[in-house]
Amino acid sequence: DLDVVVACANCHTSTPHKSAAVNQHTARVNCTVCHIQTFARHKSTDMFRDFTESELDVVKRLYEPKITRESDVVPEYRFFNGYSTFYQLGMAAVPGESGRVLMSGPLGSVQDAQAKISPFKHHQALQPYDRSTQAIIPLNMGIVFQKGDMPAAIVAGAAKLGWTLPLGYDFIPTERYMQINHTVNPAENALTCNDCHGGKKLLDFD
């Protein structure tokens, strides 16, 4: 229910600034755009998972897909109306204009009056898919964590769904957009007009 989501305006007014010009932005710009300029500022975050191989996390004492981490990441911005699209299990995985399969992403556009510009973590991966049906294969992660045996985890994951993989499997690039809501900065560290409208050009208005 969108009426009960945690949002800035649940505690603050929709026009919290002393500047009327800044307050005009809140109708189409989510508060988090200006108040979360970067994420993973204190600890690196998972930005890419490569399911073609595994590596041992010595701290967790578990294997994981090979993960590329980054710190102090600038979000990507999309219009978002509160609803998202998701890849459906078993459907053919079709790459979009980016060349990657969209696993989850925000809905909304500049023409959508309910949509606001919002910040997202753009996470990417290289995932296995069934060459006969083109469907993304969910892995048996227990095998990954305990043994690091990615081929066995892929075959076991497919078998759990009754998929026989008659043509084997391959890997396909995927992406997902994850809304950024945490690590809000104090007002004095928020973005300023020049960050979007001046020389920095944080947003691509075209």
mmCIF file of C-alpha atoms in Angstrom:
data_model
loop_
_atom_site.group_PDB
_atom_site.id
_atom_site.type_symbol
_atom_site.label_atom_id
_atom_site.label_comp_id
_atom_site.label_asym_id
_atom_site.label_seq_id
_atom_site.Cartn_x
_atom_site.Cartn_y
_atom_site.Cartn_z
ATOM 1 C CA ASP A 1 0.000 0.000 0.000
ATOM 2 C CA LEU A 2 1.667 3.216 -1.169
ATOM 3 C CA ASP A 3 -0.144 5.177 1.559
ATOM 4 C CA VAL A 4 1.942 3.580 4.318
ATOM 5 C CA VAL A 5 5.434 3.575 2.801
ATOM 6 C CA VAL A 6 8.183 5.300 4.763
ATOM 7 C CA ALA A 7 8.786 8.658 3.120
ATOM 8 C CA CYS A 8 10.347 11.989 4.050
ATOM 9 C CA ALA A 9 6.970 13.723 3.925
ATOM 10 C CA ASN A 10 5.631 11.412 6.626
ATOM 11 C CA CYS A 11 7.564 13.491 9.149
ATOM 12 C CA HIS A 12 8.384 16.663 7.215
ATOM 13 C CA THR A 13 6.077 18.885 5.199
ATOM 14 C CA SER A 14 6.163 18.754 1.416
ATOM 15 C CA THR A 15 7.586 22.291 1.427
ATOM 16 C CA PRO A 16 10.249 22.213 4.173
ATOM 17 C CA HIS A 17 12.645 24.805 2.742
ATOM 18 C CA LYS A 18 12.831 28.529 3.389
ATOM 19 C CA SER A 19 13.296 29.088 -0.342
ATOM 20 C CA ALA A 20 10.100 28.998 -2.410
ATOM 21 C CA ALA A 21 12.186 28.159 -5.489
ATOM 22 C CA VAL A 22 13.598 25.070 -3.789
ATOM 23 C CA ASN A 23 10.155 24.067 -2.466
ATOM 24 C CA GLN A 24 8.832 24.056 -6.033
ATOM 25 C CA HIS A 25 11.115 21.116 -6.774
ATOM 26 C CA THR A 26 9.496 18.744 -4.277
ATOM 27 C CA ALA A 27 6.543 18.120 -6.600
ATOM 28 C CA ARG A 28 8.769 16.303 -9.104
ATOM 29 C CA VAL A 29 12.059 15.669 -7.276
ATOM 30 C CA ASN A 30 12.289 13.208 -4.406
ATOM 31 C CA CYS A 31 13.959 14.627 -1.279
ATOM 32 C CA THR A 32 16.580 11.874 -1.469
ATOM 33 C CA VAL A 33 17.986 13.252 -4.729
ATOM 34 C CA CYS A 34 19.456 16.276 -2.972
ATOM 35 C CA HIS A 35 20.000 14.741 0.450
ATOM 36 C CA ILE A 36 21.700 11.479 -0.602
ATOM 37 C CA GLN A 37 24.366 12.649 -3.046
ATOM 38 C CA THR A 38 26.306 9.388 -2.818
ATOM 39 C CA PHE A 39 25.786 6.010 -1.160
ATOM 40 C CA ALA A 40 28.158 3.434 0.357
ATOM 41 C CA ARG A 41 30.028 6.302 1.964
ATOM 42 C CA HIS A 42 31.152 4.336 5.018
ATOM 43 C CA LYS A 43 31.305 0.794 3.657
ATOM 44 C CA SER A 44 31.640 -0.479 0.092
ATOM 45 C CA THR A 45 28.611 -1.956 -1.633
ATOM 46 C CA ASP A 46 28.036 -4.814 -4.081
ATOM 47 C CA MET A 47 27.739 -3.305 -7.583
ATOM 48 C CA PHE A 48 28.394 -6.325 -9.834
ATOM 49 C CA ARG A 49 28.003 -10.086 -9.354
ATOM 50 C CA ASP A 50 29.701 -12.511 -11.711
ATOM 51 C CA PHE A 51 27.986 -15.905 -11.499
ATOM 52 C CA THR A 52 30.518 -17.513 -13.826
ATOM 53 C CA GLU A 53 32.864 -17.996 -10.879
ATOM 54 C CA SER A 54 32.947 -17.998 -7.096
ATOM 55 C CA GLU A 55 35.332 -16.737 -4.443
ATOM 56 C CA LEU A 56 35.748 -17.401 -0.752
ATOM 57 C CA ASP A 57 34.718 -14.716 1.728
ATOM 58 C CA VAL A 58 37.212 -15.415 4.503
ATOM 59 C CA VAL A 59 35.228 -13.364 7.039
ATOM 60 C CA LYS A 60 31.912 -15.118 6.432
ATOM 61 C CA ARG A 61 33.685 -18.421 5.697
ATOM 62 C CA LEU A 62 31.337 -18.884 2.761
ATOM 63 C CA TYR A 63 31.721 -18.857 -0.997
ATOM 64 C CA GLU A 64 29.930 -16.225 -3.045
ATOM 65 C CA PRO A 65 29.684 -15.223 -6.691
ATOM 66 C CA LYS A 66 32.613 -13.003 -7.614
ATOM 67 C CA ILE A 67 31.559 -9.549 -6.412
ATOM 68 C CA THR A 68 32.840 -6.137 -7.476
ATOM 69 C CA ARG A 69 32.377 -3.546 -4.736
ATOM 70 C CA GLU A 70 32.483 0.253 -4.893
ATOM 71 C CA SER A 71 32.417 3.099 -2.383
ATOM 72 C CA ASP A 72 31.005 6.617 -2.437
ATOM 73 C CA VAL A 73 28.869 5.857 -5.484
ATOM 74 C CA VAL A 74 26.823 8.544 -7.240
ATOM 75 C CA PRO A 75 23.258 7.234 -7.797
ATOM 76 C CA GLU A 76 21.587 6.989 -11.162
ATOM 77 C CA TYR A 77 18.357 8.943 -11.523
ATOM 78 C CA ARG A 78 15.029 7.820 -12.931
ATOM 79 C CA PHE A 79 11.430 9.031 -12.797
ATOM 80 C CA PHE A 80 9.593 6.784 -10.315
ATOM 81 C CA ASN A 81 5.864 6.652 -9.529
ATOM 82 C CA GLY A 82 6.125 4.100 -6.716
ATOM 83 C CA TYR A 83 5.642 1.049 -8.922
ATOM 84 C CA SER A 84 8.282 -1.216 -10.459
ATOM 85 C CA THR A 85 8.628 -3.798 -13.189
ATOM 86 C CA PHE A 86 10.205 -7.197 -12.539
ATOM 87 C CA TYR A 87 11.536 -10.056 -14.618
ATOM 88 C CA GLN A 88 9.176 -13.040 -14.294
ATOM 89 C CA LEU A 89 10.710 -16.426 -13.539
ATOM 90 C CA GLY A 90 10.527 -18.781 -16.516
ATOM 91 C CA MET A 91 10.082 -16.058 -19.128
ATOM 92 C CA ALA A 92 12.584 -15.569 -21.936
ATOM 93 C CA ALA A 93 15.255 -13.094 -20.859
ATOM 94 C CA VAL A 94 15.325 -10.366 -23.505
ATOM 95 C CA PRO A 95 18.084 -7.722 -23.322
ATOM 96 C CA GLY A 96 16.922 -4.115 -23.527
ATOM 97 C CA GLU A 97 18.568 -1.119 -25.157
ATOM 98 C CA SER A 98 21.413 -1.322 -22.641
ATOM 99 C CA GLY A 99 22.243 -4.845 -23.814
ATOM 100 C CA ARG A 100 21.278 -6.193 -20.374
ATOM 101 C CA VAL A 101 18.157 -7.972 -19.141
ATOM 102 C CA LEU A 102 16.175 -5.796 -16.737
ATOM 103 C CA MET A 103 15.526 -7.766 -13.553
ATOM 104 C CA SER A 104 13.783 -4.894 -11.757
ATOM 105 C CA GLY A 105 13.326 -1.236 -12.509
ATOM 106 C CA PRO A 106 11.206 1.810 -11.663
ATOM 107 C CA LEU A 107 8.093 2.786 -13.594
ATOM 108 C CA GLY A 108 7.316 6.406 -14.394
ATOM 109 C CA SER A 109 8.262 9.132 -16.836
ATOM 110 C CA VAL A 110 8.356 12.899 -17.154
ATOM 111 C CA GLN A 111 4.809 12.685 -18.554
ATOM 112 C CA ASP A 112 3.613 10.822 -15.421
ATOM 113 C CA ALA A 113 2.369 13.453 -12.949
ATOM 114 C CA GLN A 114 2.785 11.006 -10.044
ATOM 115 C CA ALA A 115 6.426 10.305 -10.828
ATOM 116 C CA LYS A 116 9.373 12.028 -9.182
ATOM 117 C CA ILE A 117 13.039 11.969 -10.073
ATOM 118 C CA SER A 118 14.555 9.500 -7.593
ATOM 119 C CA PRO A 119 18.031 8.063 -6.925
ATOM 120 C CA PHE A 120 18.843 4.419 -7.617
ATOM 121 C CA LYS A 121 21.665 1.970 -7.183
ATOM 122 C CA HIS A 122 22.307 0.456 -10.602
ATOM 123 C CA HIS A 123 23.349 -3.110 -9.847
ATOM 124 C CA GLN A 124 24.592 -5.386 -12.620
ATOM 125 C CA ALA A 125 25.353 -9.085 -12.899
ATOM 126 C CA LEU A 126 26.303 -11.900 -15.247
ATOM 127 C CA GLN A 127 23.701 -14.636 -14.690
ATOM 128 C CA PRO A 128 23.110 -18.120 -16.118
ATOM 129 C CA TYR A 129 20.248 -18.757 -18.516
ATOM 130 C CA ASP A 130 18.727 -21.833 -20.148
ATOM 131 C CA ARG A 131 19.821 -21.862 -23.797
ATOM 132 C CA SER A 132 16.694 -23.786 -24.828
ATOM 133 C CA THR A 133 14.132 -21.409 -23.292
ATOM 134 C CA GLN A 134 16.256 -18.280 -22.733
ATOM 135 C CA ALA A 135 15.000 -18.181 -19.126
ATOM 136 C CA ILE A 136 17.219 -17.009 -16.274
ATOM 137 C CA ILE A 137 18.221 -19.964 -14.063
ATOM 138 C CA PRO A 138 17.891 -19.480 -10.281
ATOM 139 C CA LEU A 139 20.877 -21.100 -8.558
ATOM 140 C CA ASN A 140 20.940 -23.453 -5.602
ATOM 141 C CA MET A 141 22.744 -20.951 -3.390
ATOM 142 C CA GLY A 142 23.380 -23.538 -0.666
ATOM 143 C CA ILE A 143 25.808 -25.250 -3.033
ATOM 144 C CA VAL A 144 27.431 -21.925 -3.862
ATOM 145 C CA PHE A 145 27.852 -20.904 -0.217
ATOM 146 C CA GLN A 146 29.176 -24.260 0.981
ATOM 147 C CA LYS A 147 31.218 -25.519 -1.960
ATOM 148 C CA GLY A 148 31.699 -22.653 -4.394
ATOM 149 C CA ASP A 149 30.741 -25.063 -7.184
ATOM 150 C CA MET A 150 28.926 -22.723 -9.566
ATOM 151 C CA PRO A 151 28.198 -25.300 -12.341
ATOM 152 C CA ALA A 152 26.670 -27.705 -9.816
ATOM 153 C CA ALA A 153 24.610 -24.879 -8.286
ATOM 154 C CA ILE A 154 23.255 -23.907 -11.709
ATOM 155 C CA VAL A 155 22.282 -27.460 -12.691
ATOM 156 C CA ALA A 156 20.725 -28.099 -9.271
ATOM 157 C CA GLY A 157 18.764 -24.849 -9.429
ATOM 158 C CA ALA A 158 17.371 -25.772 -12.841
ATOM 159 C CA ALA A 159 16.540 -29.311 -11.715
ATOM 160 C CA LYS A 160 14.554 -27.946 -8.768
ATOM 161 C CA LEU A 161 12.201 -26.355 -11.305
ATOM 162 C CA GLY A 162 12.138 -29.405 -13.546
ATOM 163 C CA TRP A 163 14.281 -27.746 -16.197
ATOM 164 C CA THR A 164 16.468 -30.317 -17.999
ATOM 165 C CA LEU A 165 18.700 -27.837 -19.894
ATOM 166 C CA PRO A 166 18.766 -29.871 -23.144
ATOM 167 C CA LEU A 167 20.999 -27.257 -24.815
ATOM 168 C CA GLY A 168 22.980 -26.490 -21.682
ATOM 169 C CA TYR A 169 23.340 -23.012 -20.252
ATOM 170 C CA ASP A 170 25.240 -19.826 -20.906
ATOM 171 C CA PHE A 171 25.508 -16.435 -19.230
ATOM 172 C CA ILE A 172 23.746 -13.151 -19.936
ATOM 173 C CA PRO A 173 24.284 -9.633 -18.539
ATOM 174 C CA THR A 174 21.503 -8.359 -16.276
ATOM 175 C CA GLU A 175 20.715 -5.191 -14.362
ATOM 176 C CA ARG A 176 18.393 -3.933 -11.657
ATOM 177 C CA TYR A 177 17.626 -0.540 -10.137
ATOM 178 C CA MET A 178 17.386 -0.388 -6.345
ATOM 179 C CA GLN A 179 15.910 2.750 -4.780
ATOM 180 C CA ILE A 180 18.254 4.628 -2.439
ATOM 181 C CA ASN A 181 16.633 5.716 0.843
ATOM 182 C CA HIS A 182 19.307 5.417 3.529
ATOM 183 C CA THR A 183 22.284 7.536 4.697
ATOM 184 C CA VAL A 184 20.532 10.900 4.361
ATOM 185 C CA ASN A 185 22.961 13.788 4.725
ATOM 186 C CA PRO A 186 22.426 16.899 6.862
ATOM 187 C CA ALA A 187 20.861 19.871 5.099
ATOM 188 C CA GLU A 188 24.171 21.738 4.945
ATOM 189 C CA ASN A 189 25.616 18.933 2.803
ATOM 190 C CA ALA A 190 22.710 18.750 0.369
ATOM 191 C CA LEU A 191 23.082 19.389 -3.335
ATOM 192 C CA THR A 192 22.832 22.964 -4.529
ATOM 193 C CA CYS A 193 21.290 24.473 -7.660
ATOM 194 C CA ASN A 194 24.599 24.380 -9.514
ATOM 195 C CA ASP A 195 24.908 20.606 -9.129
ATOM 196 C CA CYS A 196 22.033 20.014 -11.534
ATOM 197 C CA HIS A 197 21.558 23.310 -13.359
ATOM 198 C CA GLY A 198 25.139 24.580 -13.515
ATOM 199 C CA GLY A 199 28.426 23.286 -14.767
ATOM 200 C CA LYS A 200 28.320 19.936 -12.953
ATOM 201 C CA LYS A 201 25.250 18.676 -14.862
ATOM 202 C CA LEU A 202 24.423 15.882 -12.424
ATOM 203 C CA LEU A 203 21.154 15.266 -14.267
ATOM 204 C CA ASP A 204 20.777 14.697 -18.013
ATOM 205 C CA PHE A 205 17.760 16.904 -18.710
ATOM 206 C CA ASP A 206 17.571 15.812 -22.350
#
